Amino acid sequence: RKLTEERAERLHRVTELAKQLSAKRAQLAAEFSRKVGEELAYLNMPRVQLTVSLTQGKLTPNGMDHAEFLISANKGEDPKPISKIASGGELSRVMLCVKYIMASYTGMPTMIFDEIDTGVSGRAADKMGKLINDLGRRMQVIAITHLPQIASKGNTHDQVYKTQDSENSRTNIRLLDEEQRIEEIASMLSGATRSAAAYENAKYLLNNK
């Protein structure tokens, strides 16, 4: 009987705490959505609206809420689950914006982006690079990328490459100096045959972070 009473008391207490957590989440969801929307507009997605749908269910260690991210990709469209309608490029930009906003509150010392730029190119890629560079002023950021617009924004540049012999394949990494960095970014721009224009473009990217 004592244990049953204690269980009921604790269940009541944790339920009240979960309700308080739900209220805070509902209060912050609109502000969070607005901030993500502002960053998405910066990344050339001005018509995309992101909302956070909160529904209450059974208690878990994280509370009683189930959060779902919904987006409206075009004006006049009803919000739908992001996992069902977002393209690769849209998902990459939404993820970067969400992590960019969260980084201001979590206090993480390091953030790793593994090809966060999938499906993105051109002006949007350049802006993504600037957003990642801005994050790097507040924490350590490691970005694995194939895009010159993003590779050029870092303070340092490590090249990852593979070597093979008759028996094994090895993955290697080396820190590039300034001249090697220009060569690598020129290769990203024009392939194995680096043109003079690619070199000039690489220098321009490195000088305009």
Short mmCIF file of C-alpha atoms in Angstrom, two decimals:
data_model
loop_
_atom_site.label_atom_id
_atom_site.label_comp_id
_atom_site.label_asym_id
_atom_site.label_seq_id
_atom_site.Cartn_x
_atom_site.Cartn_y
_atom_site.Cartn_z
CA ARG A 1 0.00 0.00 0.00
CA LYS A 2 2.82 2.36 0.89
CA LEU A 3 4.56 1.77 -2.43
CA THR A 4 1.29 2.24 -4.33
CA GLU A 5 0.68 5.56 -2.60
CA GLU A 6 4.26 6.68 -3.26
CA ARG A 7 3.96 5.72 -6.93
CA ALA A 8 0.71 7.71 -7.28
CA GLU A 9 2.31 10.73 -5.59
CA ARG A 10 5.35 10.63 -7.85
CA LEU A 11 3.23 10.12 -10.96
CA HIS A 12 1.18 13.18 -10.02
CA ARG A 13 4.33 15.21 -9.43
CA VAL A 14 6.03 14.23 -12.68
CA THR A 15 2.80 14.82 -14.62
CA GLU A 16 2.60 18.37 -13.26
CA LEU A 17 6.24 18.95 -14.24
CA ALA A 18 5.54 17.58 -17.73
CA LYS A 19 2.59 19.97 -18.08
CA GLN A 20 4.84 22.89 -17.13
CA LEU A 21 7.38 21.73 -19.73
CA SER A 22 4.62 21.48 -22.35
CA ALA A 23 3.51 25.03 -21.62
CA LYS A 24 7.06 26.33 -22.04
CA ARG A 25 7.49 24.42 -25.29
CA ALA A 26 4.22 25.80 -26.68
CA GLN A 27 5.31 29.30 -25.71
CA LEU A 28 8.70 28.99 -27.41
CA ALA A 29 7.54 27.05 -30.49
CA ALA A 30 6.26 30.18 -32.27
CA GLU A 31 9.44 32.15 -31.53
CA PHE A 32 11.62 29.25 -32.65
CA SER A 33 9.63 28.90 -35.90
CA ARG A 34 9.97 32.62 -36.57
CA LYS A 35 13.74 32.58 -36.06
CA VAL A 36 14.20 29.55 -38.32
CA GLY A 37 12.00 31.25 -40.94
CA GLU A 38 14.25 34.33 -40.89
CA GLU A 39 17.35 32.20 -41.51
CA LEU A 40 15.58 30.23 -44.27
CA ALA A 41 14.73 33.53 -45.98
CA TYR A 42 18.45 34.41 -45.85
CA LEU A 43 19.20 31.07 -47.54
CA ASN A 44 16.94 31.92 -50.51
CA MET A 45 13.82 30.21 -49.15
CA PRO A 46 11.62 33.27 -48.41
CA ARG A 47 8.30 31.48 -48.98
CA VAL A 48 8.99 28.48 -46.77
CA GLN A 49 7.21 28.60 -43.43
CA LEU A 50 8.24 26.20 -40.69
CA THR A 51 5.97 25.41 -37.76
CA VAL A 52 6.34 23.07 -34.79
CA SER A 53 3.31 20.90 -34.06
CA LEU A 54 3.12 19.72 -30.43
CA THR A 55 0.78 16.92 -29.40
CA GLN A 56 0.56 15.40 -25.94
CA GLY A 57 0.78 11.69 -25.29
CA LYS A 58 2.10 9.34 -22.64
CA LEU A 59 4.91 10.31 -20.29
CA THR A 60 8.49 9.68 -21.39
CA PRO A 61 11.86 10.81 -19.96
CA ASN A 62 11.53 13.85 -22.28
CA GLY A 63 8.04 14.85 -21.16
CA MET A 64 4.64 14.12 -22.67
CA ASP A 65 5.03 15.99 -25.98
CA HIS A 66 5.51 14.70 -29.49
CA ALA A 67 7.03 17.40 -31.68
CA GLU A 68 6.70 17.35 -35.46
CA PHE A 69 8.27 19.84 -37.87
CA LEU A 70 5.88 20.99 -40.59
CA ILE A 71 6.70 23.17 -43.57
CA SER A 72 4.74 25.02 -46.19
CA ALA A 73 7.07 25.18 -49.20
CA ASN A 74 4.94 27.59 -51.25
CA LYS A 75 2.54 30.41 -50.50
CA GLY A 76 -1.01 29.15 -49.92
CA GLU A 77 0.00 25.56 -49.19
CA ASP A 78 -0.98 23.90 -45.93
CA PRO A 79 1.94 22.84 -43.70
CA LYS A 80 2.94 19.20 -44.10
CA PRO A 81 5.51 16.98 -42.32
CA ILE A 82 8.98 17.99 -43.43
CA SER A 83 10.05 14.35 -43.77
CA LYS A 84 7.43 13.78 -46.48
CA ILE A 85 7.65 16.82 -48.75
CA ALA A 86 11.08 18.45 -48.39
CA SER A 87 13.64 17.98 -51.15
CA GLY A 88 17.27 17.19 -50.33
CA GLY A 89 18.31 20.81 -50.73
CA GLU A 90 15.39 22.10 -48.64
CA LEU A 91 16.09 19.58 -45.89
CA SER A 92 19.77 20.56 -45.80
CA ARG A 93 18.96 24.23 -45.38
CA VAL A 94 16.26 23.61 -42.77
CA MET A 95 18.64 21.41 -40.76
CA LEU A 96 21.39 24.04 -40.88
CA CYS A 97 18.99 26.77 -39.74
CA VAL A 98 17.64 24.63 -36.89
CA LYS A 99 21.17 23.81 -35.69
CA TYR A 100 22.21 27.44 -36.11
CA ILE A 101 19.39 28.59 -33.82
CA MET A 102 19.92 25.76 -31.31
CA ALA A 103 23.65 26.50 -31.05
CA SER A 104 22.83 29.80 -29.35
CA TYR A 105 21.19 27.96 -26.45
CA THR A 106 22.93 24.60 -26.05
CA GLY A 107 26.48 25.79 -25.38
CA MET A 108 28.02 22.97 -27.42
CA PRO A 109 31.80 23.41 -27.85
CA THR A 110 31.95 21.65 -31.23
CA MET A 111 29.54 21.06 -34.10
CA ILE A 112 30.19 18.71 -37.03
CA PHE A 113 28.40 19.09 -40.37
CA ASP A 114 28.75 16.04 -42.61
CA GLU A 115 27.72 17.27 -46.07
CA ILE A 116 24.99 19.55 -44.69
CA ASP A 117 25.05 21.17 -48.15
CA THR A 118 23.54 18.16 -50.00
CA GLY A 119 21.39 19.36 -52.91
CA VAL A 120 22.49 22.99 -52.55
CA SER A 121 24.53 25.08 -54.99
CA GLY A 122 25.19 28.61 -56.22
CA ARG A 123 24.14 31.59 -54.12
CA ALA A 124 22.42 29.43 -51.49
CA ALA A 125 25.65 27.45 -50.98
CA ASP A 126 27.62 30.67 -50.53
CA LYS A 127 25.14 31.88 -47.90
CA MET A 128 25.27 28.51 -46.14
CA GLY A 129 29.03 28.92 -45.98
CA LYS A 130 28.65 32.35 -44.38
CA LEU A 131 26.19 30.95 -41.83
CA ILE A 132 28.60 28.15 -40.93
CA ASN A 133 31.45 30.67 -40.73
CA ASP A 134 29.38 32.77 -38.34
CA LEU A 135 28.84 29.70 -36.14
CA GLY A 136 32.60 29.19 -36.16
CA ARG A 137 33.05 32.48 -34.35
CA ARG A 138 31.15 31.06 -31.37
CA MET A 139 32.32 27.43 -31.35
CA GLN A 140 34.53 24.98 -33.17
CA VAL A 141 32.88 23.88 -36.44
CA ILE A 142 34.05 21.00 -38.62
CA ALA A 143 32.37 20.93 -42.03
CA ILE A 144 32.83 18.03 -44.45
CA THR A 145 31.94 19.36 -47.88
CA HIS A 146 32.43 19.04 -51.63
CA LEU A 147 31.38 22.62 -52.33
CA PRO A 148 34.06 25.30 -52.87
CA GLN A 149 31.69 28.01 -51.58
CA ILE A 150 31.71 26.32 -48.17
CA ALA A 151 35.28 24.98 -48.12
CA SER A 152 36.60 28.50 -48.73
CA LYS A 153 34.88 29.93 -45.64
CA GLY A 154 36.85 27.98 -43.04
CA ASN A 155 39.87 29.25 -41.14
CA THR A 156 41.75 26.04 -41.92
CA HIS A 157 41.32 23.45 -44.66
CA ASP A 158 42.10 19.74 -44.33
CA GLN A 159 42.04 17.53 -47.41
CA VAL A 160 40.75 13.98 -46.99
CA TYR A 161 42.05 11.55 -49.61
CA LYS A 162 42.50 7.83 -50.20
CA THR A 163 45.58 5.81 -51.19
CA GLN A 164 45.68 2.20 -52.33
CA ASP A 165 48.32 -0.47 -52.63
CA SER A 166 48.07 -4.11 -53.65
CA GLU A 167 46.52 -5.10 -50.32
CA ASN A 168 44.86 -2.15 -48.61
CA SER A 169 43.01 1.12 -49.00
CA ARG A 170 43.84 3.93 -46.60
CA THR A 171 42.08 7.16 -45.79
CA ASN A 172 44.43 10.07 -45.08
CA ILE A 173 44.07 13.67 -44.04
CA ARG A 174 46.48 16.59 -44.40
CA LEU A 175 46.39 20.24 -43.46
CA LEU A 176 46.68 22.48 -46.53
CA ASP A 177 48.78 25.62 -46.66
CA GLU A 178 47.50 28.71 -48.47
CA GLU A 179 48.79 27.73 -51.92
CA GLN A 180 47.55 24.13 -51.58
CA ARG A 181 44.22 25.49 -50.49
CA ILE A 182 43.91 27.56 -53.64
CA GLU A 183 44.76 24.47 -55.73
CA GLU A 184 42.19 22.30 -53.91
CA ILE A 185 39.38 24.83 -54.25
CA ALA A 186 40.30 25.34 -57.91
CA SER A 187 39.96 21.56 -58.36
CA MET A 188 36.53 21.68 -56.71
CA LEU A 189 35.55 24.35 -59.22
CA SER A 190 36.90 22.83 -62.43
CA GLY A 191 37.91 19.21 -61.80
CA ALA A 192 41.28 17.56 -62.38
CA THR A 193 42.31 20.12 -65.02
CA ARG A 194 42.59 23.40 -63.12
CA SER A 195 42.08 26.40 -65.38
CA ALA A 196 43.45 29.90 -64.81
CA ALA A 197 39.88 31.11 -64.30
CA ALA A 198 39.38 28.46 -61.58
CA TYR A 199 42.51 29.68 -59.79
CA GLU A 200 41.29 33.26 -59.86
CA ASN A 201 37.84 32.21 -58.68
CA ALA A 202 39.41 30.20 -55.82
CA LYS A 203 41.44 33.22 -54.71
CA TYR A 204 38.31 35.37 -54.86
CA LEU A 205 36.36 32.90 -52.68
CA LEU A 206 39.15 32.75 -50.10
CA ASN A 207 39.43 36.51 -49.92
CA ASN A 208 35.67 37.08 -49.56
CA LYS A 209 34.54 35.14 -46.49
#
